[in-house]
Coordinates of C-alpha atoms in Angstrom, one line a residue:
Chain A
X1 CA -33.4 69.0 55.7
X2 CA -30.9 71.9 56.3
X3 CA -30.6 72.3 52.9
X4 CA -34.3 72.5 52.1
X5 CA -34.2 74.8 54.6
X6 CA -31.5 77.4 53.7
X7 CA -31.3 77.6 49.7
X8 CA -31.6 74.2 48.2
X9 CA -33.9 72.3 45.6
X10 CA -33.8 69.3 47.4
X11 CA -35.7 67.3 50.4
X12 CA -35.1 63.8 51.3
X13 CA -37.7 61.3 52.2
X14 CA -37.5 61.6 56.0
X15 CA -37.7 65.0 55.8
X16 CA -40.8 65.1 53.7
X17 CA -42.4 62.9 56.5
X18 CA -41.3 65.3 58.3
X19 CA -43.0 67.8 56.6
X20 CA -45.8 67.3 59.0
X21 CA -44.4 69.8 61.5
X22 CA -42.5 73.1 61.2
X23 CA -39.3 71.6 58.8
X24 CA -37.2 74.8 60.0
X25 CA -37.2 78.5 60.6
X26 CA -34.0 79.7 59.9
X27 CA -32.6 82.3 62.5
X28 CA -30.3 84.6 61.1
X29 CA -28.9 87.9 62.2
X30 CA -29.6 90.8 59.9
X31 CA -25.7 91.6 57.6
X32 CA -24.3 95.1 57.4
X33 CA -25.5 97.6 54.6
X34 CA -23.1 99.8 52.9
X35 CA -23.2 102.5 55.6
X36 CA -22.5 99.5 58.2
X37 CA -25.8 99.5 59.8
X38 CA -27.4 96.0 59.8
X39 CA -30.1 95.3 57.8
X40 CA -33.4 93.7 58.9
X41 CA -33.9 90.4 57.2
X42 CA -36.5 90.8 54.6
X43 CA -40.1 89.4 55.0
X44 CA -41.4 85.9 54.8
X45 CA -43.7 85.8 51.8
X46 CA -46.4 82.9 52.2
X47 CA -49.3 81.4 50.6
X48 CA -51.0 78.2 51.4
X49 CA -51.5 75.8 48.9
X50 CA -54.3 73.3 49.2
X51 CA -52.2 70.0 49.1
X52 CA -50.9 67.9 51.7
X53 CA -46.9 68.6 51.9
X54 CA -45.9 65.5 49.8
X55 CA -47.5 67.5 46.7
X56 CA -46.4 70.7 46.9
X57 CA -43.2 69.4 47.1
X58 CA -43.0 66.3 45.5
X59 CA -40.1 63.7 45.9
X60 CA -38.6 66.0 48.3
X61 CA -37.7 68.8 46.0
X62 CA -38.2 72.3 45.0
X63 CA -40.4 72.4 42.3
X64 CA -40.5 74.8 39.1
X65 CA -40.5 78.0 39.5
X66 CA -39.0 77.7 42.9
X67 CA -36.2 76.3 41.9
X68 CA -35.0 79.3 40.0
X69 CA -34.4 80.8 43.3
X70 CA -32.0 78.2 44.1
X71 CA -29.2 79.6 46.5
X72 CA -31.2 83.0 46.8
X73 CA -34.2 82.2 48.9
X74 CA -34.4 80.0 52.1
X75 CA -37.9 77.9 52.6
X76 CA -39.9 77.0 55.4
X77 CA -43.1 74.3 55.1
X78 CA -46.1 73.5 57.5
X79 CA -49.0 71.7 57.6
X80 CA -52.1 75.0 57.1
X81 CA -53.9 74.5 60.4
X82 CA -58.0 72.9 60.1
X83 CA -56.6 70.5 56.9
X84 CA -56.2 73.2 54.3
X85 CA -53.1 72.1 52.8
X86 CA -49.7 73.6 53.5
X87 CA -48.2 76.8 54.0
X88 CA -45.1 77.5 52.0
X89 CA -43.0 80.4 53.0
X90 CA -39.9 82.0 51.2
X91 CA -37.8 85.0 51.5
X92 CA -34.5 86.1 50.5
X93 CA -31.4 84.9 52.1
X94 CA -29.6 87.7 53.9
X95 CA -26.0 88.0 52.4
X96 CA -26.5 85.7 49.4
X97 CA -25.6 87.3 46.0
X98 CA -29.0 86.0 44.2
X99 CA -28.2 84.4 40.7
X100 CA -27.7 86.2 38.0
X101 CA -30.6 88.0 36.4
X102 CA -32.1 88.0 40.1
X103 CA -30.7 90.6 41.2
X104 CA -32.5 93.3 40.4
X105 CA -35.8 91.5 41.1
X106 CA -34.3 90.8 44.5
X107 CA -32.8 94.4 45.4
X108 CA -35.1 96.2 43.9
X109 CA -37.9 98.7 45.5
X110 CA -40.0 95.8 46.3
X111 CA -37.4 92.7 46.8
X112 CA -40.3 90.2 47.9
X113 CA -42.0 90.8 44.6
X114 CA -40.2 88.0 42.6
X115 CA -40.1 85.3 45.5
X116 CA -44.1 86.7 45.9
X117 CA -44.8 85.6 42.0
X118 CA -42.4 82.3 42.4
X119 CA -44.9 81.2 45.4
X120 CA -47.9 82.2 43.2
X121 CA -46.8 80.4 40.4
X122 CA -45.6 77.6 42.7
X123 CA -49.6 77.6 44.4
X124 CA -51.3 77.9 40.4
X125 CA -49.4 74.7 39.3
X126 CA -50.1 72.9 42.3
X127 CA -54.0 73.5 42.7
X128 CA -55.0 74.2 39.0
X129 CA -52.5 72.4 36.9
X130 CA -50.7 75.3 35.0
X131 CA -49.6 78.9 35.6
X132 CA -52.9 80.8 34.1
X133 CA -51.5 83.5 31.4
X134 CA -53.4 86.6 30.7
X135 CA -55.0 87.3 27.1
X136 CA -52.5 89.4 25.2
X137 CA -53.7 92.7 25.1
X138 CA -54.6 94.0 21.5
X139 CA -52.7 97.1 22.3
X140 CA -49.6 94.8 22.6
X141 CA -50.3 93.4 18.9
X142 CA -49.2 95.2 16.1
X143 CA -52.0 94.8 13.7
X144 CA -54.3 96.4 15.9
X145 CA -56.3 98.9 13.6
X146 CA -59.1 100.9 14.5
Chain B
X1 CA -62.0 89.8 14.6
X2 CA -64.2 92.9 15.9
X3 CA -64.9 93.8 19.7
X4 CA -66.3 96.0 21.8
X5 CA -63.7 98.2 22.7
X6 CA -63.1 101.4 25.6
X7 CA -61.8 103.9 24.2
X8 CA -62.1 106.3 26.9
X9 CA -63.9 107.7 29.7
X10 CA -67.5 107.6 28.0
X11 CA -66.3 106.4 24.8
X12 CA -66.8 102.8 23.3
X13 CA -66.0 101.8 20.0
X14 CA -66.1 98.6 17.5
X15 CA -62.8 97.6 16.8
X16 CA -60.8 95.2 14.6
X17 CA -58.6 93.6 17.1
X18 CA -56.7 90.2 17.3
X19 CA -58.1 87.1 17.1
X20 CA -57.7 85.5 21.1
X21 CA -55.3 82.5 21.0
X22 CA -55.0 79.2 23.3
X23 CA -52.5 80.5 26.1
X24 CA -52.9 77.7 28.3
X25 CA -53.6 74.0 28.3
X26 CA -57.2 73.9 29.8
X27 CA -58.5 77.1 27.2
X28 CA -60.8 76.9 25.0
X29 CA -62.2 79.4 22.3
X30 CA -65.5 80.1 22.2
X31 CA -67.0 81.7 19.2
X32 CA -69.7 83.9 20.6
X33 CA -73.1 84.1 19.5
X34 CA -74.9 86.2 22.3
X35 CA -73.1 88.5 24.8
X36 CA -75.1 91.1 27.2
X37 CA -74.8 94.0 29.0
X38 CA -73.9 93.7 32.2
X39 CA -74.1 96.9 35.4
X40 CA -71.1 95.7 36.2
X41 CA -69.9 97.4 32.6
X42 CA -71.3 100.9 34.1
X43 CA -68.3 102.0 36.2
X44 CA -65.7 100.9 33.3
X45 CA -67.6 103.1 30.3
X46 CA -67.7 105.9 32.5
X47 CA -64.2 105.9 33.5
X48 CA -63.8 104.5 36.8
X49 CA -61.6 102.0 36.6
X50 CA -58.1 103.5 36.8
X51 CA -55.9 100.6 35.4
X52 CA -58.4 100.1 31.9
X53 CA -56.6 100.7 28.7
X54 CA -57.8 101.7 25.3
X55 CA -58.6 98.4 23.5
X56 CA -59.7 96.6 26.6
X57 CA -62.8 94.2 25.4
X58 CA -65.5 94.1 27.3
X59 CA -68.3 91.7 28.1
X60 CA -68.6 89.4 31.1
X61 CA -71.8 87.8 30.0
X62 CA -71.4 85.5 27.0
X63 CA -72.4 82.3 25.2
X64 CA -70.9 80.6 21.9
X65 CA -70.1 77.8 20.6
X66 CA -66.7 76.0 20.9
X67 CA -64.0 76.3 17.9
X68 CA -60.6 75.0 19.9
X69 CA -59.9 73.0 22.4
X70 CA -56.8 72.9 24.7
X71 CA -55.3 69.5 25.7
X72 CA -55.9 70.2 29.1
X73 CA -59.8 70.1 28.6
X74 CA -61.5 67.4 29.9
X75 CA -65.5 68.4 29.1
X76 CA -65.8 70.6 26.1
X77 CA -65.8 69.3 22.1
X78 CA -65.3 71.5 19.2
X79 CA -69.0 72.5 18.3
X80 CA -70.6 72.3 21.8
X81 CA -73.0 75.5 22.9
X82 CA -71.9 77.1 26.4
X83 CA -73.1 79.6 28.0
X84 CA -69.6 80.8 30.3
X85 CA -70.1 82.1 33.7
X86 CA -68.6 85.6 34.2
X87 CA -66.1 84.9 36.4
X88 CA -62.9 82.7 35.9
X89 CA -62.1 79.9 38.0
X90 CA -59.6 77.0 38.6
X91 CA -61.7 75.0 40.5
X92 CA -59.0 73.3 42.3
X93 CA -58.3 75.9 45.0
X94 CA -59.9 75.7 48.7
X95 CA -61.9 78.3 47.5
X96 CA -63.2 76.9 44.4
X97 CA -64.1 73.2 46.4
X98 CA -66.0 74.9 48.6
X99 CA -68.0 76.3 45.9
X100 CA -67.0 79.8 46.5
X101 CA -65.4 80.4 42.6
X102 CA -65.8 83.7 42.5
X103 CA -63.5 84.2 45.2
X104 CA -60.9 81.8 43.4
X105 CA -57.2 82.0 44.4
X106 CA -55.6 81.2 40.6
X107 CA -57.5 83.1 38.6
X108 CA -55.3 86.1 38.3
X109 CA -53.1 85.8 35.7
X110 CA -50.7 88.2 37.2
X111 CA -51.3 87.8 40.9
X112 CA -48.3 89.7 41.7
X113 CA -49.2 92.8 40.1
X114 CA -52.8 92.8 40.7
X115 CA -52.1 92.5 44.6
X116 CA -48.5 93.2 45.9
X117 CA -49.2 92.6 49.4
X118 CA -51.9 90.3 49.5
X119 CA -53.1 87.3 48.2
X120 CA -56.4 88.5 48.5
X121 CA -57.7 89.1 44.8
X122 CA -60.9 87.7 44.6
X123 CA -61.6 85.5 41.1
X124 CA -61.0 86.6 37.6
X125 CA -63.5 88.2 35.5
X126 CA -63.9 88.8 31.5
X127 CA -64.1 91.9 30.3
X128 CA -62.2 93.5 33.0
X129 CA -58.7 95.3 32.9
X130 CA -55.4 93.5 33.1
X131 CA -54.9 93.8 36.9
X132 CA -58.8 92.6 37.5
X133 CA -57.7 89.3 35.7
X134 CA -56.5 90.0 32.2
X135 CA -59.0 88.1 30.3
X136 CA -61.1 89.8 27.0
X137 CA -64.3 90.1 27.3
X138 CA -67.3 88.6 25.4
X139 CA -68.5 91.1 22.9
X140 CA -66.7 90.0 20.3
X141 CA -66.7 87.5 17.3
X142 CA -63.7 85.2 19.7
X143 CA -63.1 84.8 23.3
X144 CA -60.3 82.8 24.9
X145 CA -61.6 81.0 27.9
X146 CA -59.5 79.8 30.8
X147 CA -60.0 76.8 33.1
X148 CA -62.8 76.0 30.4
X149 CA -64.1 72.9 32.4
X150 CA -64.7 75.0 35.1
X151 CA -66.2 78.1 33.6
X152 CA -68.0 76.7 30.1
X153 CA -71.6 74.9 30.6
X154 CA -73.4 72.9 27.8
X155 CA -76.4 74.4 27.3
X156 CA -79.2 71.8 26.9
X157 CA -80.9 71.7 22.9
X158 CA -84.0 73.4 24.7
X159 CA -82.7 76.5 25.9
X160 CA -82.5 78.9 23.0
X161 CA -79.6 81.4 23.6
X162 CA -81.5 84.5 24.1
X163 CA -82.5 82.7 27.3
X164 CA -79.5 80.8 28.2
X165 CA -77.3 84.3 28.1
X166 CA -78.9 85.1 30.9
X167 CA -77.4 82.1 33.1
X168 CA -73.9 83.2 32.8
X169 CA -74.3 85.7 35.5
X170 CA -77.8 87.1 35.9
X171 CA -79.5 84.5 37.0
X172 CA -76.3 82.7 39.3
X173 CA -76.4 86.4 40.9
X174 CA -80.3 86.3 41.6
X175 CA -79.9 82.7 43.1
X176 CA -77.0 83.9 44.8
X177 CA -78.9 86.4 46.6
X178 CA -81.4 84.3 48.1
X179 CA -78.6 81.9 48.7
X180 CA -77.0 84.5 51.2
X181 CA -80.3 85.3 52.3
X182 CA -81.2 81.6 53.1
X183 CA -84.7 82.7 52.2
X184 CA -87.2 79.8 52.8
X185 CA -90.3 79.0 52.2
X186 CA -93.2 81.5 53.4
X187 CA -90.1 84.4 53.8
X188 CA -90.9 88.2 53.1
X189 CA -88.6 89.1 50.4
X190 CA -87.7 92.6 49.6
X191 CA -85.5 93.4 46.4
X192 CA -84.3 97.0 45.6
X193 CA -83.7 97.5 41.3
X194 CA -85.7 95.7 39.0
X195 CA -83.0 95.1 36.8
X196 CA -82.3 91.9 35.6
X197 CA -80.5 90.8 38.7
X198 CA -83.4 92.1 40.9
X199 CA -86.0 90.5 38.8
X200 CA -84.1 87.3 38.6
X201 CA -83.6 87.5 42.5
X202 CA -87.6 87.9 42.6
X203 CA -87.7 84.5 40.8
X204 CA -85.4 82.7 42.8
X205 CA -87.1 83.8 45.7
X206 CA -90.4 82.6 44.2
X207 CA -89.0 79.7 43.4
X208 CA -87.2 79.0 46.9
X209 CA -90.9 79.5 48.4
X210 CA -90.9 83.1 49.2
X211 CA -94.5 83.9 50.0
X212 CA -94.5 87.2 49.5
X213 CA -91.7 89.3 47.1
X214 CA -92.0 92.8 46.4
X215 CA -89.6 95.0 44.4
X216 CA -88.8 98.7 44.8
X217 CA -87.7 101.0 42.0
X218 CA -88.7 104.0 39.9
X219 CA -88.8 102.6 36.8
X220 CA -92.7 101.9 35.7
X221 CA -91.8 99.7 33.4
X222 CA -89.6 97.6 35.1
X223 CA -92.1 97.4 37.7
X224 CA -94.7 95.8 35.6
X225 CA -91.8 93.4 34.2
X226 CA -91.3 91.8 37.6
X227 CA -95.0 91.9 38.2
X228 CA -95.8 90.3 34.9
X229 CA -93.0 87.6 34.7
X230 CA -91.8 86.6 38.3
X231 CA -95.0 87.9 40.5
X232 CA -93.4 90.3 42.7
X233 CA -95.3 93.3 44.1
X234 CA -94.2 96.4 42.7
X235 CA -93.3 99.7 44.6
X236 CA -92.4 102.4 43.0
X237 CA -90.3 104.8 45.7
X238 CA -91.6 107.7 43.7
X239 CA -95.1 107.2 44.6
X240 CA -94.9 105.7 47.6
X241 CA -93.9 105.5 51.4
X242 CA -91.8 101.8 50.9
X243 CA -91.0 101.9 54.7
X244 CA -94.4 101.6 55.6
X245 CA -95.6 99.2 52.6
X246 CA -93.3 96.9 53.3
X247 CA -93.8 96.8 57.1
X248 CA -97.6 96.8 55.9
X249 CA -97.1 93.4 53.8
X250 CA -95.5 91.9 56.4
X251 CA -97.2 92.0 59.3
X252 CA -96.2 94.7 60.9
X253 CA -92.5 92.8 60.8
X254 CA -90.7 94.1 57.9
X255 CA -89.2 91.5 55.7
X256 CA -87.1 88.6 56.6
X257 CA -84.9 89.1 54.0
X258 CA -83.6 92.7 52.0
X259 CA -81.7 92.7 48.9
X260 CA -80.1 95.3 47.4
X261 CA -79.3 94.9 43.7
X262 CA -79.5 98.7 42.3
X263 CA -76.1 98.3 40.4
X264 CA -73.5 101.1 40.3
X265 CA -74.4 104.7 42.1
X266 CA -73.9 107.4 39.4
X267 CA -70.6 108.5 37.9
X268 CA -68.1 110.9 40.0
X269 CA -66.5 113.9 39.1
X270 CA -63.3 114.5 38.0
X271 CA -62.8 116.0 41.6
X272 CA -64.3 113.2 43.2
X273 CA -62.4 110.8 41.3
X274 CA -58.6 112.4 41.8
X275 CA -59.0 113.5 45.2
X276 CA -60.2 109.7 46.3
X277 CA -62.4 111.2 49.4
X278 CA -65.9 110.6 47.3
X279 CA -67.8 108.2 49.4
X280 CA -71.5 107.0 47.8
X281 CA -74.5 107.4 50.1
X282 CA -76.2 103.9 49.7
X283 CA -79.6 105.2 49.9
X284 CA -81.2 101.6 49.1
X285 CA -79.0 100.1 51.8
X286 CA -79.7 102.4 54.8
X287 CA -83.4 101.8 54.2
X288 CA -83.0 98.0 53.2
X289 CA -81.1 98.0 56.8
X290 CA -84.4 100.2 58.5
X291 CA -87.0 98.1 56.6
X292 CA -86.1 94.5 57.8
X293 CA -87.3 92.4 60.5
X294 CA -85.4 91.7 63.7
X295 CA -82.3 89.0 62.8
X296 CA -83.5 89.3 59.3
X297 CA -80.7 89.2 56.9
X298 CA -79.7 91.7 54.4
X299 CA -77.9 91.1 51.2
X300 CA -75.9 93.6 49.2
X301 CA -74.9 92.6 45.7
X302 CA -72.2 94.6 44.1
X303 CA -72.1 97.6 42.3
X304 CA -72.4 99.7 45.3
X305 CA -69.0 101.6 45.0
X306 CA -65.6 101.2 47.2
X307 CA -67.0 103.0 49.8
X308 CA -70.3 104.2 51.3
X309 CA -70.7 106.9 54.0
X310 CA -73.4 107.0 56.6
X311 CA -73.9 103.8 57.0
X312 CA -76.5 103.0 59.6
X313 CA -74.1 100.2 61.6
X314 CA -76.4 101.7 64.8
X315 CA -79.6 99.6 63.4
X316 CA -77.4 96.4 62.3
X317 CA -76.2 95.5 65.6
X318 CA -79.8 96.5 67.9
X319 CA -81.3 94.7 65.6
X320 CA -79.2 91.7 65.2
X321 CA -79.0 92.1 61.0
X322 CA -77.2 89.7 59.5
X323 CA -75.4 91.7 56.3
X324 CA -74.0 89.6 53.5
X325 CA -72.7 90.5 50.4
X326 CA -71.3 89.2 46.9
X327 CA -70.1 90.9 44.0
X328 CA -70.2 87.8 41.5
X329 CA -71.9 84.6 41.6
X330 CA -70.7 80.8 42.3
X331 CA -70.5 79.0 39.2
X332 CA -71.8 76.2 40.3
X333 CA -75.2 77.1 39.9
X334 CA -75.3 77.6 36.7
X335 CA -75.8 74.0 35.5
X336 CA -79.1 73.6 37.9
X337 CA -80.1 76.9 36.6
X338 CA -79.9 75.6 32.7
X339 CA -81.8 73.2 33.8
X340 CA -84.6 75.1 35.3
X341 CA -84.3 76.8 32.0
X342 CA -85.2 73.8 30.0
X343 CA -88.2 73.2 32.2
X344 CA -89.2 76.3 31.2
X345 CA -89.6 77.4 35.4
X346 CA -86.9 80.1 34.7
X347 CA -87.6 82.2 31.9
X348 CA -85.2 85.2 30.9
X349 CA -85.5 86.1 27.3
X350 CA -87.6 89.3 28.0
X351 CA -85.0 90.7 30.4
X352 CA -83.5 91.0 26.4
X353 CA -85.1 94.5 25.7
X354 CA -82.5 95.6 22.9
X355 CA -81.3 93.1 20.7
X356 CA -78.9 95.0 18.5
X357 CA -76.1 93.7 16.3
X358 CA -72.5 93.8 18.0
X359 CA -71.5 97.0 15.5
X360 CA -74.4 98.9 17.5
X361 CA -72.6 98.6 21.2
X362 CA -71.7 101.6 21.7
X363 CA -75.3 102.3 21.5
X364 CA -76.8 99.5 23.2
X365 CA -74.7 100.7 26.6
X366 CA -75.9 104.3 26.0
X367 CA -79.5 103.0 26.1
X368 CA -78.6 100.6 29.0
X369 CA -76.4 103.0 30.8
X370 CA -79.1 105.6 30.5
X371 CA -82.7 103.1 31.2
X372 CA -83.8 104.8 28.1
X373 CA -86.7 103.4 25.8
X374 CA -87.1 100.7 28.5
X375 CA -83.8 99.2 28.4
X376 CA -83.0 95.9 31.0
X377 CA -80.0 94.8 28.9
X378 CA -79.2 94.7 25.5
X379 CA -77.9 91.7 23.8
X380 CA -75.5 91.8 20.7
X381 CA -75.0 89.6 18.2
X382 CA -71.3 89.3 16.3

């Protein structure tokens, strides 16, 4: 459960029945920045997905996308309250050198941006069955011609 | 293919663009055969929308025939007519099963950027610019459209197109309003614009029971269209005192239920648009809000503008208003509303004023855009 909790893909089977109430809210202390004050840990990003827990993360484990953030992120799950489904939160784990590539999305002007689209994405294939892609623009296309 | 491109503030043109292409498992391409004007259109010609890019297709309101399937679609076959509501919708969000689709959660394809704080976006819409959705819009030869079994209807073999167009978001709106409204039978029903979605608002009032519906406008000729097709009263604000009519044909009460449905307010200026303290004065609303009885509801469909000014919140709450509102309509009435189509007790074809091939758009907005030489909506063509 721990690890679900802190920065890993999986959940076991207790836990998921456990999924029923708060799994865990990780308490941590902000880490020093580079001038040595401590820095606040960042936001919780949420959405509520429409499912009962057992589906938005089936057999116990992070799903795709949110598996990409393995080791950078730290989750917490709940039951929505009035039946709507679940709310899923994420945010960054203070002090954890996100994978590469990450970084930038994590560290950058806004750092819950990525872990934002992640939960999006996370919500789309849950509720509708695919993450929805916009139309490429024409302007995008080279043969364009006017 | 060719589409109905902006260009710029003002400035539409016909384009050769890209064919659309399946993106995602439940798409399907539709090859159009009717697509129509919509007021929605009106603040993106004229420049309003700040994220809209040269090339953007527009179009909300569409109908076609099928070409391509995704293996993800469950209800659509190559060759089946559909007339495709306006907005896009999963149909598998809390939103979506409670028959609110045009406030879907997944129909943004880049939620992120669209809305960095919130999840708040309501549902997508074709014809719209990237962070409104990012979905082309109908007036073209080819659209892509998403969640297909959710947005596509079959049209029945006795609803022509020129009729069925309509049912893609017209007529949903009209039902819509009177939805919001909960207008029931022997109900006052007052409608401000006799546009298309005011005139198709007087019909599903009609046809909800509404003893009484009168329309208010300056536009003669839309006047007599509402009178002639869908029995409203007509009152024409230039010629009349429309405060004391109405509280005339009702009894002394003023109508249990106001729409406004007068589309988008005028353009801004340059000023106005930079400087981001223009605010519209919703002239219709404020006397919507004066005219209607005690605890009578009033409904405000979109086009209104981000923000309004003297709003008269003074005479909502004495009066005990009820004020509700919608922008797009609920796809799910669009099936019952074919059908109604086919029984011939909703006809829409006249609301069809221009039909012009799909190289004439730039034209048939001017003419729309501008009311001139009677123009409801133009339809095109590919």
């Amino acid at each position: 459960m721990g690890r679900l909790a802190r920065a890993g893909p999986t959940l076991g089977g207790a836990a998921l029945a456990g999924a029923a109430r708060l799994l865990r809210v990780p308490r941590r202390g902000g880490r020093p920045g580079a001038d040595g004050d401590v820095v606040a840990p960042a936001r919780w990003e949420v959405v509520t997905v429409d499912r009962p827990p057992e589906q938005v993360l089936p057999d116990g484990r992070w799903p795709e996308p949110l598996r990409r953030l393995d080791g950078a992120v730290e989750v917490r799950v709940r039951p929505a309250p009035g039946d709507r489904g679940t709310e899923l939160a994420a945010r960054p784990v203070a002090g954890v050198t996100p994978p590469t590539g990450l970084a930038a999305h994590l560290v950058g002007d806004d750092p819950g941006l990525l872990v934002r689209r992640m939960l999006r994405q996370l919500k789309q294939r849950v509720e509708a069955g695919e993450v929805l892609r916009a139309d490429r623009c024409a302007l995008d296309r080279p043969e364009v011609r006017g | 293919m060719r589409a109905l491109c902006w260009l710029a503030a003002g400035e539409l043109g016909v384009r050769e663009v890209p064919d659309p292409e399946l993106r995602n498992e439940r798409d399907v391409i539709v090859r159009v055969r009717r697509s129509a004007t919509s007021g929605g259109d009106l603040p993106l010609l004229a420049g309003r929308h700040p994220l809209l890019r040269a090339g953007d297709v527009l179009g909300a309101e569409f109908l076609g025939e099928v070409v391509e399937v995704g293996p993800g679609v469950r209800r659509h076959r190559v060759g089946d007519r559909v007339v495709v509501g306006a907005s896009v919708a999963c149909g598998g969000c809390w939103y979506c099963r409670q028959g609110l689709h045009s406030c879907c959660d997944n129909a943004h394809a880049d939620l992120a950027s669209a809305d960095p704080d919130r999840a708040s976006t309501d549902a997508g819409c074709f014809g719209r610019p990237r962070a409104a959705g990012g979905f082309a819009g109908g007036h073209a030869e080819y659209v892509r459209v998403p969640y297909a079994d959710v947005s596509a209807f079959r049209v029945p073999d006795a609803v022509d197109d020129d009729r069925a167009v309509f049912a893609a978001d017209a007529a949903p709106t009209g039902w819509l309003a009177t939805e919001l409204g909960a207008v029931r039978p022997g109900d006052v029903v007052a409608i401000w614009g006799a546009g298309a979605v005011g005139q198709l608002t007087a019909r599903a009032a009609v046809l909800r029971g509404a003893a009484r519906v009168l329309v208010v406008d300056q536009h003669e000729d839309r006047l007599r269209m509402a009178e002639r097709h869908f029995d409203a009263e007509p009152l024409d604000y230039r010629r009349t005192d429309v405060a004391a009519e109405l509280r005339d044909r009702s009894g002394g009460r003023g109508p249990d239920v106001c729409v406004v449905a007068v589309g988008a307010p005028p353009s801004r200026s340059l000023a106005d648009r930079f400087g981001g303290q223009h605010t519209d004065r919703p002239d219709a609303l404020r006397e919507a809000v004066h005219a209607c009885r005690k605890s009578g509801v009033v409904v405000v469909l979109g086009g209104t503008g981000g923000f309004v000014d003297a709003f008269p919140l003074g005479a909502v709450t004495e009066r005990r208003l009820t004020l509700r509102c919608a922008a797009r309509p609920n796809l799910r009435d669009v099936p019952m509303l074919l059908d109604r189509m086919a029984s011939d007790e909703l006809r829409t074809e006249h609301l069809a004023t221009h039909r012009l091939p799909l190289a004439q758009g730039p034209e048939g907005y001017a003419l729309f855009r501008d009311r001139a030489d009677g123009c409801v909506r133009a339809v095109f063509t590919p």
